[in-house]
Structure formats: structure tokens, C-alpha cells
Short mmCIF file of C-alpha atoms (C1' of nucleotides) in Angstrom, two decimals:
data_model
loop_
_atom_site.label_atom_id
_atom_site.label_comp_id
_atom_site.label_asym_id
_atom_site.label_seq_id
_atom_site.Cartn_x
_atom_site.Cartn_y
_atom_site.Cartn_z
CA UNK A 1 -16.11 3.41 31.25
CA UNK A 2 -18.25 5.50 29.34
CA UNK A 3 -18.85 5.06 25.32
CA UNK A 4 -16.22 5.65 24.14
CA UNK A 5 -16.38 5.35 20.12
CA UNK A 6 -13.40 3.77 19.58
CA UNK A 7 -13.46 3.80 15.68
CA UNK A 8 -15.09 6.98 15.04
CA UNK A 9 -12.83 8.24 12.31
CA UNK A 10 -12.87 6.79 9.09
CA UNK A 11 -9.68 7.82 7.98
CA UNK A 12 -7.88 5.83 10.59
CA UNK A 13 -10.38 2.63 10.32
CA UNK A 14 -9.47 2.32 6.40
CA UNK A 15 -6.18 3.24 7.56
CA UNK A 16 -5.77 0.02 10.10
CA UNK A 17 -7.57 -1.85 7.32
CA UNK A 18 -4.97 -1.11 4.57
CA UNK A 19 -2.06 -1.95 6.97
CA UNK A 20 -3.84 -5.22 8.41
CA UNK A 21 -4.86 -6.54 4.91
CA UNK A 22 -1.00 -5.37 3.40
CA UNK A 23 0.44 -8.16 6.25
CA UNK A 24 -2.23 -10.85 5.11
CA UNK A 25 -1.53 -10.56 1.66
CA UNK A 26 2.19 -10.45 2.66
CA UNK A 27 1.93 -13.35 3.85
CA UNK A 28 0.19 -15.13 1.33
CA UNK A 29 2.77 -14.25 -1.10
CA UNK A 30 6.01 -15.11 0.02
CA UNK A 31 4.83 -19.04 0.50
CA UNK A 32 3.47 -18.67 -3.46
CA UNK A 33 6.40 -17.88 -4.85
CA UNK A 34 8.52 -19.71 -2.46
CA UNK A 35 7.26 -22.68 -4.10
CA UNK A 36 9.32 -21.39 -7.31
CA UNK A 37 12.35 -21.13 -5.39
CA UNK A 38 11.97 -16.89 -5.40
CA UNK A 39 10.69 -14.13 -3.51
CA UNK A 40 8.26 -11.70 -4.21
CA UNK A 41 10.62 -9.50 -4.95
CA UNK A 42 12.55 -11.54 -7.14
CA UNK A 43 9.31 -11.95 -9.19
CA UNK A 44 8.92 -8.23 -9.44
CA UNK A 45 12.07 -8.10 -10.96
CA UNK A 46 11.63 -11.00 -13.61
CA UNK A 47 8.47 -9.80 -14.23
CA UNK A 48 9.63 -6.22 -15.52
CA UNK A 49 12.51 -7.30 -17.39
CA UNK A 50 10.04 -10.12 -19.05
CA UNK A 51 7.70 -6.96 -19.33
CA UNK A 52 10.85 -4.87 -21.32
CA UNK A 53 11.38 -7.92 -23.73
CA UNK A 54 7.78 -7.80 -25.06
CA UNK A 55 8.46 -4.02 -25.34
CA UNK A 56 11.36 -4.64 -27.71
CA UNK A 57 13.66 -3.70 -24.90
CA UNK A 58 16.70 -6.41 -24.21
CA UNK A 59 17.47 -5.14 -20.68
CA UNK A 60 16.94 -2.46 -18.16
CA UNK A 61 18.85 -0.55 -16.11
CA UNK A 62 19.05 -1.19 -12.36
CA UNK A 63 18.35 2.55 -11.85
CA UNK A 64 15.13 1.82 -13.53
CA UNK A 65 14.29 -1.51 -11.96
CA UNK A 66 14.41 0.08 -8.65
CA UNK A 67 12.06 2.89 -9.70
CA UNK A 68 9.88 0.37 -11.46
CA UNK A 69 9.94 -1.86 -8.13
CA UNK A 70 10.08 1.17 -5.49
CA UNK A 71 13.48 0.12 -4.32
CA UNK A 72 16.53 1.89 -3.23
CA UNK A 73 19.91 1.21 -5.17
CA UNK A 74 21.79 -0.87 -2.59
CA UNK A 75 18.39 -3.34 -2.42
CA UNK A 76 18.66 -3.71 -6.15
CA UNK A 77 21.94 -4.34 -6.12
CA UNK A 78 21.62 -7.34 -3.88
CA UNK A 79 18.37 -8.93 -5.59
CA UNK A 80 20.15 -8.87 -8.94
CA UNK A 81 23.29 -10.12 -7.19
CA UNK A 82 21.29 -13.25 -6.09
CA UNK A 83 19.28 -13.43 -8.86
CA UNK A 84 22.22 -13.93 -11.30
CA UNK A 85 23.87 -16.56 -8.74
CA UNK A 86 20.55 -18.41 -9.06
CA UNK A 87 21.52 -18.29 -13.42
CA UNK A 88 18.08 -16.07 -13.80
CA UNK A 89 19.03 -13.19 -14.96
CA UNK A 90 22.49 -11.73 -16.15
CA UNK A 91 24.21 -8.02 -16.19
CA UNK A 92 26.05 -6.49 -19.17
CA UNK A 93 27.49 -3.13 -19.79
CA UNK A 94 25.22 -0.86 -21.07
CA UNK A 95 27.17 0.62 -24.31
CA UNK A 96 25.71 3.87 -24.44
CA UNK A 97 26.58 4.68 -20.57
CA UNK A 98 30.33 3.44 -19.49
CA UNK A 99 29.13 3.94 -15.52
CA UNK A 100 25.63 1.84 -16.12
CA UNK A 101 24.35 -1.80 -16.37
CA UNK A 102 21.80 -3.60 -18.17
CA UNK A 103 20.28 -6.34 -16.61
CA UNK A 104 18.52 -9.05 -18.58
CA UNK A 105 16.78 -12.78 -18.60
CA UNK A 106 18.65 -15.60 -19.18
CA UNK A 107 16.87 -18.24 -21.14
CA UNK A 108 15.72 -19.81 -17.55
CA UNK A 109 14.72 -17.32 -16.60
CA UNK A 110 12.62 -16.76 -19.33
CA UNK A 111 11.34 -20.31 -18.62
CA UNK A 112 10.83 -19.79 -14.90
CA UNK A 113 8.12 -16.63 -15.94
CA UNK A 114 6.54 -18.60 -18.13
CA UNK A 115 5.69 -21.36 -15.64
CA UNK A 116 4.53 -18.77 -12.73
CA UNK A 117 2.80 -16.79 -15.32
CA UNK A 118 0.82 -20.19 -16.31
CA UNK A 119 -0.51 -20.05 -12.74
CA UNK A 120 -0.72 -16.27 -12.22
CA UNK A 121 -4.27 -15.59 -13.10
CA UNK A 122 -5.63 -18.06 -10.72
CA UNK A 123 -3.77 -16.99 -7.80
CA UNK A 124 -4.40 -13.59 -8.41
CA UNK A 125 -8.14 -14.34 -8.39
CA UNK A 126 -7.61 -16.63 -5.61
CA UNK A 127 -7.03 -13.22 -3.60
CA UNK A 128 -9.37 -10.63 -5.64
CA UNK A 129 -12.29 -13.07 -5.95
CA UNK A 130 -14.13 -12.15 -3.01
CA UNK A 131 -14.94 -8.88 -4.75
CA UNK A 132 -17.38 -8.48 -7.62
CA UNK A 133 -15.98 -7.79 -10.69
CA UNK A 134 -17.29 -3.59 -9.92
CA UNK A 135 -16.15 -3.83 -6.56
CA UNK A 136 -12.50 -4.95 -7.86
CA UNK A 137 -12.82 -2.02 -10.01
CA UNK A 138 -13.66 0.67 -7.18
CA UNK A 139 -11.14 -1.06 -5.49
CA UNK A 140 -8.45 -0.60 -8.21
CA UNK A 141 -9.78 3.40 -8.22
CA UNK A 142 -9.24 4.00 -4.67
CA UNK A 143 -5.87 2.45 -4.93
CA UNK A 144 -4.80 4.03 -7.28
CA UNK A 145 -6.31 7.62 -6.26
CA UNK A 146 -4.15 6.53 -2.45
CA UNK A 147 -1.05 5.69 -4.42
CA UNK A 148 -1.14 8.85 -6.42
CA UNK A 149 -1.77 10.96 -3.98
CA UNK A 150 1.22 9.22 -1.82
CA UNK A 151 3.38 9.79 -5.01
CA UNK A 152 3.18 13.58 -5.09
CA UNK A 153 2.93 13.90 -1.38
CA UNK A 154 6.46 11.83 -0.77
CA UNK A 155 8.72 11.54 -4.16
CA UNK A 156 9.89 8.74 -2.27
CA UNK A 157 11.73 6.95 -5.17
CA UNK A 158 9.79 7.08 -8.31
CA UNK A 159 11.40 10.63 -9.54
CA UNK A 160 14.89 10.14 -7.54
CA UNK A 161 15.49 9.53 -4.36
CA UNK A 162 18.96 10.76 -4.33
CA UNK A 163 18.22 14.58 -5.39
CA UNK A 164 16.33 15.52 -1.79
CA UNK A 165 18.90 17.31 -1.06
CA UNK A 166 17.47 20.09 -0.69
CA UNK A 167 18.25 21.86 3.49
CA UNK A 168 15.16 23.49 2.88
CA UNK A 169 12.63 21.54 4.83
CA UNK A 170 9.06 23.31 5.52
CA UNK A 171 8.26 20.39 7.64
CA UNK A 172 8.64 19.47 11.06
CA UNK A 173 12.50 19.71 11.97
CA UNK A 174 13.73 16.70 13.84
CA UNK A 175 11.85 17.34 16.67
CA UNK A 176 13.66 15.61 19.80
CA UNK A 177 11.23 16.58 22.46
CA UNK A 178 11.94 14.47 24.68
CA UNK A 179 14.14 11.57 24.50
CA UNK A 180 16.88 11.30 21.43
CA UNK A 181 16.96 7.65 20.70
CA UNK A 182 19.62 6.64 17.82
CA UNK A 183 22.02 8.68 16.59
CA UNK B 1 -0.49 -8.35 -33.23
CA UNK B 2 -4.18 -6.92 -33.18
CA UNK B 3 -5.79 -4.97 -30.35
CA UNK B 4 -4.46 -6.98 -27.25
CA UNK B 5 -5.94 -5.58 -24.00
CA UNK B 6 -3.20 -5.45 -21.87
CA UNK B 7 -5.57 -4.88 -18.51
CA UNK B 8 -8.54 -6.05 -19.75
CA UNK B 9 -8.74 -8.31 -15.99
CA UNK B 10 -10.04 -6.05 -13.45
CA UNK B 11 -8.73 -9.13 -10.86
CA UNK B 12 -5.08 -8.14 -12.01
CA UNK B 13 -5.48 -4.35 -12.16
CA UNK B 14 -6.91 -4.30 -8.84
CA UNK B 15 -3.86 -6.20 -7.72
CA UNK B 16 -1.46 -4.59 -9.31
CA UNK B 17 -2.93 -1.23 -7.76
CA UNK B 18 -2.80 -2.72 -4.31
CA UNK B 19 0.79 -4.09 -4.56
CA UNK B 20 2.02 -0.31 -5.72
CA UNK B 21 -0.24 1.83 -3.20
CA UNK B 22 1.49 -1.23 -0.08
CA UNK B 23 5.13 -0.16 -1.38
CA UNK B 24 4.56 3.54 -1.76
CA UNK B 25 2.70 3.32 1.74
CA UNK B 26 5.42 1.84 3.30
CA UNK B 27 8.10 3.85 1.77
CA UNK B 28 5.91 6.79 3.34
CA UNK B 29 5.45 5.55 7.42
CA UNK B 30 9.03 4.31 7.65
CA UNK B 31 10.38 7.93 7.63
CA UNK B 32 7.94 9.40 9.63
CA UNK B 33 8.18 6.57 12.15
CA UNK B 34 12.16 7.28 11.70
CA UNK B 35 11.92 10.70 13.19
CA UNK B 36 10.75 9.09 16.66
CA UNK B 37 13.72 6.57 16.46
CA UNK B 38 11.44 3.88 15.76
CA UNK B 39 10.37 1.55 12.86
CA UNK B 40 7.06 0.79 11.18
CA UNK B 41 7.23 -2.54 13.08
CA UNK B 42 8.09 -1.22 16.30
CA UNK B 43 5.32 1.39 16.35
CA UNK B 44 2.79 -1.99 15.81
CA UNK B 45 4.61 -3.42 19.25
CA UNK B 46 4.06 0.12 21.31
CA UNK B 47 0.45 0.25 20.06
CA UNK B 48 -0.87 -2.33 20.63
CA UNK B 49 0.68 -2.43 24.25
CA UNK B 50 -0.67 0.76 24.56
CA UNK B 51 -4.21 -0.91 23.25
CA UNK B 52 -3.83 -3.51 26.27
CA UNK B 53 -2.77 -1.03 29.28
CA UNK B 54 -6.38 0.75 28.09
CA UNK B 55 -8.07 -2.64 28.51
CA UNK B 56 -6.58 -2.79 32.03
CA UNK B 57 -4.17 -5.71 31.03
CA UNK B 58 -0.85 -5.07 32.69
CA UNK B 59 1.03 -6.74 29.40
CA UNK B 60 0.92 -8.99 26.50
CA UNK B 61 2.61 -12.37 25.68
CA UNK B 62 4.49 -12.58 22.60
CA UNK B 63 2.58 -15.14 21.24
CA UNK B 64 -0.30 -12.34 21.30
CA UNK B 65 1.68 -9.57 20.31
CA UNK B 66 2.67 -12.41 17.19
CA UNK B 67 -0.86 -12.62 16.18
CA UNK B 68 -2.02 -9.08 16.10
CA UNK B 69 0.94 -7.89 13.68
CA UNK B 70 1.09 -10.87 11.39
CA UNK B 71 4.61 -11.88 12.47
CA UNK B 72 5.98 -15.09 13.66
CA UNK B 73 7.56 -16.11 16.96
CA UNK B 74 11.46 -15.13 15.97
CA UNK B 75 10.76 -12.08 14.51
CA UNK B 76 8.77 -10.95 17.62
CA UNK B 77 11.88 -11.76 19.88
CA UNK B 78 13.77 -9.52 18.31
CA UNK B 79 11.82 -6.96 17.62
CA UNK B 80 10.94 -7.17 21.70
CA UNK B 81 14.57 -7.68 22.10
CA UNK B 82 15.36 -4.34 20.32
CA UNK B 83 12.81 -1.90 21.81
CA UNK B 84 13.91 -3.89 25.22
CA UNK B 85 17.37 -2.20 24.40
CA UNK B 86 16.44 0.94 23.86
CA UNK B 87 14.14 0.93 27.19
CA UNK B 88 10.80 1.49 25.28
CA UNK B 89 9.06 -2.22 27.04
CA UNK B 90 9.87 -4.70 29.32
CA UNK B 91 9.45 -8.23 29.35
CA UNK B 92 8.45 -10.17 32.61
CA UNK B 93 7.51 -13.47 33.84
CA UNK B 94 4.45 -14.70 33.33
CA UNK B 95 2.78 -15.66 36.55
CA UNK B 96 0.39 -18.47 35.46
CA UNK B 97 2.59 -19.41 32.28
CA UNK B 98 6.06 -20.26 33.28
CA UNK B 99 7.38 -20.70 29.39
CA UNK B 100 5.47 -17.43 28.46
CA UNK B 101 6.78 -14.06 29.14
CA UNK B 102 4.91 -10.69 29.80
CA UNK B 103 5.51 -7.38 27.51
CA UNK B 104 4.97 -4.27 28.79
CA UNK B 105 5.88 -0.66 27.99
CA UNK B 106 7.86 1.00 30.17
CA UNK B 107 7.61 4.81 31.17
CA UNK B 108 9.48 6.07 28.19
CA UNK B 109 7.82 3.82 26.11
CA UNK B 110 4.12 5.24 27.48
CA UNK B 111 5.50 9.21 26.80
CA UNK B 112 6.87 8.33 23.18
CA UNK B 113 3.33 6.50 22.28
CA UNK B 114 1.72 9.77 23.60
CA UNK B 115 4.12 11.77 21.85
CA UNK B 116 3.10 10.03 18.16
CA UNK B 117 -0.38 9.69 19.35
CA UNK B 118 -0.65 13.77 19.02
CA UNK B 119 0.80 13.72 15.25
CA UNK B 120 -0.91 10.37 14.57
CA UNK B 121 -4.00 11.65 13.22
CA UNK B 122 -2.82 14.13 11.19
CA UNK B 123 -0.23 11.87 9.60
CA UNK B 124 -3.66 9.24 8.26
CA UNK B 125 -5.48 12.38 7.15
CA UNK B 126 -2.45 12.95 5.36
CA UNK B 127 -2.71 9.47 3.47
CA UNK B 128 -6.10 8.96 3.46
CA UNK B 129 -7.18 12.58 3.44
CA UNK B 130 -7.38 12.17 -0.61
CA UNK B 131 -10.33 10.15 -0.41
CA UNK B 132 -13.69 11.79 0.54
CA UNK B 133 -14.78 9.98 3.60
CA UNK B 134 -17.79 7.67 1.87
CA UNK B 135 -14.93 6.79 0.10
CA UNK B 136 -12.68 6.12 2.85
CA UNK B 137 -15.62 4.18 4.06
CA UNK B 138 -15.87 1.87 1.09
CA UNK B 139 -12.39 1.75 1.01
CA UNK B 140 -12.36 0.06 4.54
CA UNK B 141 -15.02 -2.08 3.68
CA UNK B 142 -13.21 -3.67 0.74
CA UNK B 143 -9.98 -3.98 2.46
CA UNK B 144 -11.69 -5.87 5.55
CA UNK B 145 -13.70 -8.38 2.72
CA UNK B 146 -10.42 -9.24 1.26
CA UNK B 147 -8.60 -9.58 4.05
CA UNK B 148 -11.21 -11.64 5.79
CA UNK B 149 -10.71 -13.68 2.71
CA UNK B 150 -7.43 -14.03 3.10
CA UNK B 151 -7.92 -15.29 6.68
CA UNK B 152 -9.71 -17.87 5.51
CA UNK B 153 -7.99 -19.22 2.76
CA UNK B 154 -4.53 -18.86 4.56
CA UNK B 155 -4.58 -19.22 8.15
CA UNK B 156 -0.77 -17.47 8.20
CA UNK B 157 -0.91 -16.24 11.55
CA UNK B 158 -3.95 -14.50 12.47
CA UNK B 159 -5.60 -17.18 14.06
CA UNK B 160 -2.99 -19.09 15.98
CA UNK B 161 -0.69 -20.95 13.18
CA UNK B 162 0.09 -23.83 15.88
CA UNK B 163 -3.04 -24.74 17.73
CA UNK B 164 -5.29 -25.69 14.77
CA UNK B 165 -7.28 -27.13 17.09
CA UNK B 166 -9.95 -29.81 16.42
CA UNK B 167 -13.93 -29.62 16.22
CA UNK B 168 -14.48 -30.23 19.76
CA UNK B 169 -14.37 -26.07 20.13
CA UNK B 170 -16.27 -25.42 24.23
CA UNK B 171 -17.85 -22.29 22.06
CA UNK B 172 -19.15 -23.67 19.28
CA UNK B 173 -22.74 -23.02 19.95
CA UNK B 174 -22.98 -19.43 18.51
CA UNK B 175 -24.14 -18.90 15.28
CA UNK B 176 -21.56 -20.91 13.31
CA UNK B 177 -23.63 -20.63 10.34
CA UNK B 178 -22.78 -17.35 8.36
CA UNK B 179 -19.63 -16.13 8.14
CA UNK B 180 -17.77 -15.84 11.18
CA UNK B 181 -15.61 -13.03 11.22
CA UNK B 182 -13.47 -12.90 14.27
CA UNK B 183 -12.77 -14.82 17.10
"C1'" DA C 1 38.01 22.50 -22.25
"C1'" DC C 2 38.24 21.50 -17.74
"C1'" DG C 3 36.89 21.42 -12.83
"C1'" DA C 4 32.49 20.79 -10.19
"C1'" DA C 5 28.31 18.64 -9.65
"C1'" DT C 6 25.35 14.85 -10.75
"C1'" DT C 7 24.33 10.04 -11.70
"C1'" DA C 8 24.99 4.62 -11.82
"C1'" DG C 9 26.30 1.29 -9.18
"C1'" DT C 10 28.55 -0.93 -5.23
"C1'" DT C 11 30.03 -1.78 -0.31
"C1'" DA C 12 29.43 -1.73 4.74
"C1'" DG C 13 26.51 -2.05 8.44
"C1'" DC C 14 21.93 -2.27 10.57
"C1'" DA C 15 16.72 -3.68 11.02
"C1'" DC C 16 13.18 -7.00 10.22
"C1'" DA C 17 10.92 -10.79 8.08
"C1'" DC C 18 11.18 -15.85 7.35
"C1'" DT C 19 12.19 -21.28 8.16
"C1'" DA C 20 14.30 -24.90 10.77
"C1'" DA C 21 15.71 -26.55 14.84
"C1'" DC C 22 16.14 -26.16 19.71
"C1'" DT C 23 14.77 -25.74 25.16
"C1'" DA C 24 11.46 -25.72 28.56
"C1'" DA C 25 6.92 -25.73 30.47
"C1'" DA C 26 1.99 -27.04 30.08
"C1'" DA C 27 -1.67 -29.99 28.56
"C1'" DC C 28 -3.25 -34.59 27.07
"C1'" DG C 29 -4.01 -39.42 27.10
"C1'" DC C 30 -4.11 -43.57 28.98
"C1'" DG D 1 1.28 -40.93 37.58
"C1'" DC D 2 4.08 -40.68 33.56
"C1'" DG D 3 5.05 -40.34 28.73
"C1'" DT D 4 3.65 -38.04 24.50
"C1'" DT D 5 2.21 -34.02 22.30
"C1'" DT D 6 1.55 -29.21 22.12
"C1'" DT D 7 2.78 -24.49 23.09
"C1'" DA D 8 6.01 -20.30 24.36
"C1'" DG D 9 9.99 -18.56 23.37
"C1'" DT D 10 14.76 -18.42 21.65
"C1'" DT D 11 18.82 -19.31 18.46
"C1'" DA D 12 20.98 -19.92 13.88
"C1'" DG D 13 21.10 -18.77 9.30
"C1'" DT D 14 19.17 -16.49 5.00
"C1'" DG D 15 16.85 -12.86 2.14
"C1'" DT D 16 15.33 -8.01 1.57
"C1'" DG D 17 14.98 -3.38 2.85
"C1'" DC D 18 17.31 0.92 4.43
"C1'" DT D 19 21.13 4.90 5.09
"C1'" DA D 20 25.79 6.46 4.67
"C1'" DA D 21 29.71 6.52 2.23
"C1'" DC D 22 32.38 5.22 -1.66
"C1'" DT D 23 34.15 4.66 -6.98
"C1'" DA D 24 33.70 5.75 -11.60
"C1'" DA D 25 31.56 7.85 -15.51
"C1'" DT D 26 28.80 11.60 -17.42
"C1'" DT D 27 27.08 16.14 -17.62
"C1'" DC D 28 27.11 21.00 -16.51
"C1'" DG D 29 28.95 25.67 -15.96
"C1'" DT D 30 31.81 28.89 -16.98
#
DNA sequence: ACGAATTAGTTAGCACACTAACTAAAACGC
DNA sequence: GCGTTTTAGTTAGTGTGCTAACTAATTCGT
């Protein structure tokens, strides 16, 4: 064969990059907090509700975890289920909204952010400590530029996901060229 | 309380910017990857077959197909089982491997990998397009140093999680000395 | 004020990741 | 050669995500 650049573009090499080091640090995760006895996700939640306590705050919504945790309704329906069969946290009615929930920390689960947080920093480093400290900032910028720009460009759930209702659609419609698959 | 930075660790911005932009990614590809009838996860499978047929391999063993997308042995079955369902690959027998088994994609699966291939480009542009491509450049760069880190420090899958074979390595006269990237 | 539309949350059903435990074939080790 | 260990793949069971469809409460429009 001839040369045939096969990474040429840099769009797509940062692109593969992203995706490849997203698995990695996947799967460094899970096994970190497994050793608590949670998920990931499960630690994103008792790490915003510890977050709304130091705010003054004694609960949040689930509507607002899953914006806060870019989750869909049903998902955070389940993790609080099985977070408040594991005695973590606990739901109450929210007074000022009959239909709504607040969702809260129990005192272990107070306890069980205190002991991840104890280790937090040094995992966290553990991961970002290959870059100099300006590299983790440029890093940090370029994230954050991507994520913005990913905000605006999708509203996937941070606004609400459940008002895209709109029939509308500039883009591409459905296009089933050439083979359908699910229904 | 006095003036308490609440970000003053660039380590835990940096990671806190990576773990939004990886959810707000994903909640991005899984609906464009919808409108083909295929996941995120699935598109990963078709690739990288697609990868192999271009390197004049005729298929790929689970085991390799494991390693490239960061997922272990069950989770390939099934995700081989599903796009095996909906005709996309095929498994066969591997001729010099009886236990092992051969993935390949099957006509339909070629023609839908052709058919994202056209809108794949302009779907990355449309991630990575808000970067200006030095930055897109140093954005690779700082993705591959931490996930290279993360190779190292974890071996999750990349390398092969169940051979962790011992010093007697047939290659090991290269230049062992640096760092060793891949394989 | 009262019916329609929106919002909070749940339920049902599917996809995809994991670990643990299993079968079967290959590679070692003596 | 023959038994042990390793490797390829699957099965069983759990956790997390999604969409679609539902209930119940709130808000909006007229």
C-alpha cells in the first residue's frame, strides 16, 4: 500500500484519545470505590448531597441530582432506591412541592464521605499526577471549553431533557437509507 | 469561615472537568449512534473489525476485540451476541485456536460502517471543532500522557488482564529503558 | 376558577458493564 | 506422556444507564 496517513486529522486523533483515556479512567474507578462498597455513581450522588449540606441545604431534589449528575429520571430513581436500601441516604417529602422529594444523608452516610473524602486527594493525584501542575490546568481549560461547547450544542439534560419536544428538527431526519434495524 | 478556596487544587479541577466533559460526551454519541440502530459500544465492535479487514485480517478473536475497547470477556459475548442478532458480524471457528472464536462483519455490517464512516467526520468536528487545532493537538497529547499513566498504574485490560506474564519476555531486547509506550 | 399543559417521580423493559464461577482447549512442567 | 496451569469463551446474577409510558401534583391560559 501506499502512505497512507492514517492519523492525519487532529480532530479525530484527540477524539480517539478522549474516548480511549474515558475507558481507562473508567476502569480505574469503579475498583476505587468498590472498595467502599459503592459505585461511582453512588459517590456522585453522596458527594452532591454532602456538597448541599455545607451549602446550608438539608436535601435536594432528585430532579436536581440528575441534572447535577447528568442522569435521566428513571436512573436516579434506581441509585437512590439502592442507596437508601444500603441506609445511606433517605427521601422525604419536600413540603413546599406535594409531587417532589428531597433526598438527604443519613448520619452513615455522612460517615462513609468522610472516610472516601480522607483518601480523595491522593487518588485523584494518583490519576492527574503525570501532568505538571500548568499542564493540569490547560487540561482543565480544554475540558471545560469541550464540555461547554457539548452543553449548548446538545441540551442533553442539564436544562431539561423532557421539554425537546419540539417536531421541529433542522437536523438530519431519521435517515433509514438502507437497512431499518430496531423499531 | 475566612476565604476558603474551594478549587484551589488544579489536580481536582482538572478532574472534575474531565469527569463532566466524559458524561456530557457520552450523553452526546449515544443518540447519534442511536439513529443507525446501534450503541456507542457497538460502533467500537464494527470499527475496529473494520480496522482489521484493512489490515488484511479476515477477523478478530474476542479476547482482542476485549482489549482494544477496555471491556472484559462477558461483556464482549454479549455485545458480539447482540450485533450477531441483528446480522451486523459473524463469529467463526478459529482454525489454529479451537477454544477461540473468529469475529467478522458481515455484508450489512461492512455497508452500515461505510454508511457512519461518511457522517463520521463531521460528527468529531462537531465535538472537537471548538478547539483550534494546536489545541486539539495538545489536547491529544495530554489525554494520551494520562492515559498511558493509567496503563501503567492499572493494568485493567489494556494489556492482557490474564497473562501477566513473567520476565522471561522472547522481545525484551529493545530499548526497555525509557518509557515504553505500547506493545 | 377550571381544564390543559407541564413537571416530579416511578414503573416496565432493554442494553451494557462488571465479578464469580464454569467448560473446554492449549501450553507448561516434569 | 500426563497432570497442572493458563487461556478463550460463556453463563448467572447484579448495578447503572436509557426510552416509553404512567400517576400525581402544580402551573398556565383563558
Amino acid at each position: 500500500m501506499s502512505p497512507k496517513p492514517k492519523s492525519s486529522d487532529p480532530a479525530e486523533a484527540a477524539f480517539r484519545a478522549f474516548v480511549r483515556a474515558s475507558g481507562l479512567f473508567r476502569n480505574r474507578m469503579d475498583p476505587y470505590f468498590a472498595r467502599y462498597g459503592i459505585s461511582a455513581s453512588q459517590w456522585g450522588v453522596l458527594r452532591a448531597l454532602q456538597r448541599a449540606e455545607n451549602e446550608g441545604l438539608d436535601g435536594l431534589q432528585l430532579s436536581v441530582l440528575g441534572q447535577r449528575l447528568l442522569v435521566r429520571p428513571p436512573s436516579v430513581t434506581t441509585l437512590i432506591d439502592r442507596l437508601e436500601r444500603i441506609g445511606l441516604v433517605s427521601r422525604r417529602p419536600d413540603r413546599e412541592d406535594q409531587r417532589a422529594k428531597q433526598v438527604a444523608l443519613t448520619p452513615a452516610g455522612r460517615e462513609l464521605v468522610a472516610r472516601v473524602l480522607v483518601k480523595h486527594p491522593a487518588e485523584i493525584r494518583g490519576i492527574m499526577g503525570c501532568l505538571s501542575e500548568p499542564e493540569q490546568r490547560e487540561f482543565q481549560r480544554l475540558m471545560e471549553r469541550v464540555a461547554a461547547h457539548l452543553e449548548t450544542s446538545i441540551d442533553s439534560i442539564s436544562p431539561d431533557p423532557r421539554n425537546l419536544r419540539d417536531p421541529r428538527d433542522p437536523r438530519e431526519r431519521r435517515s433509514a437509507a438502507a437497512g431499518d434495524r430496531r423499531p
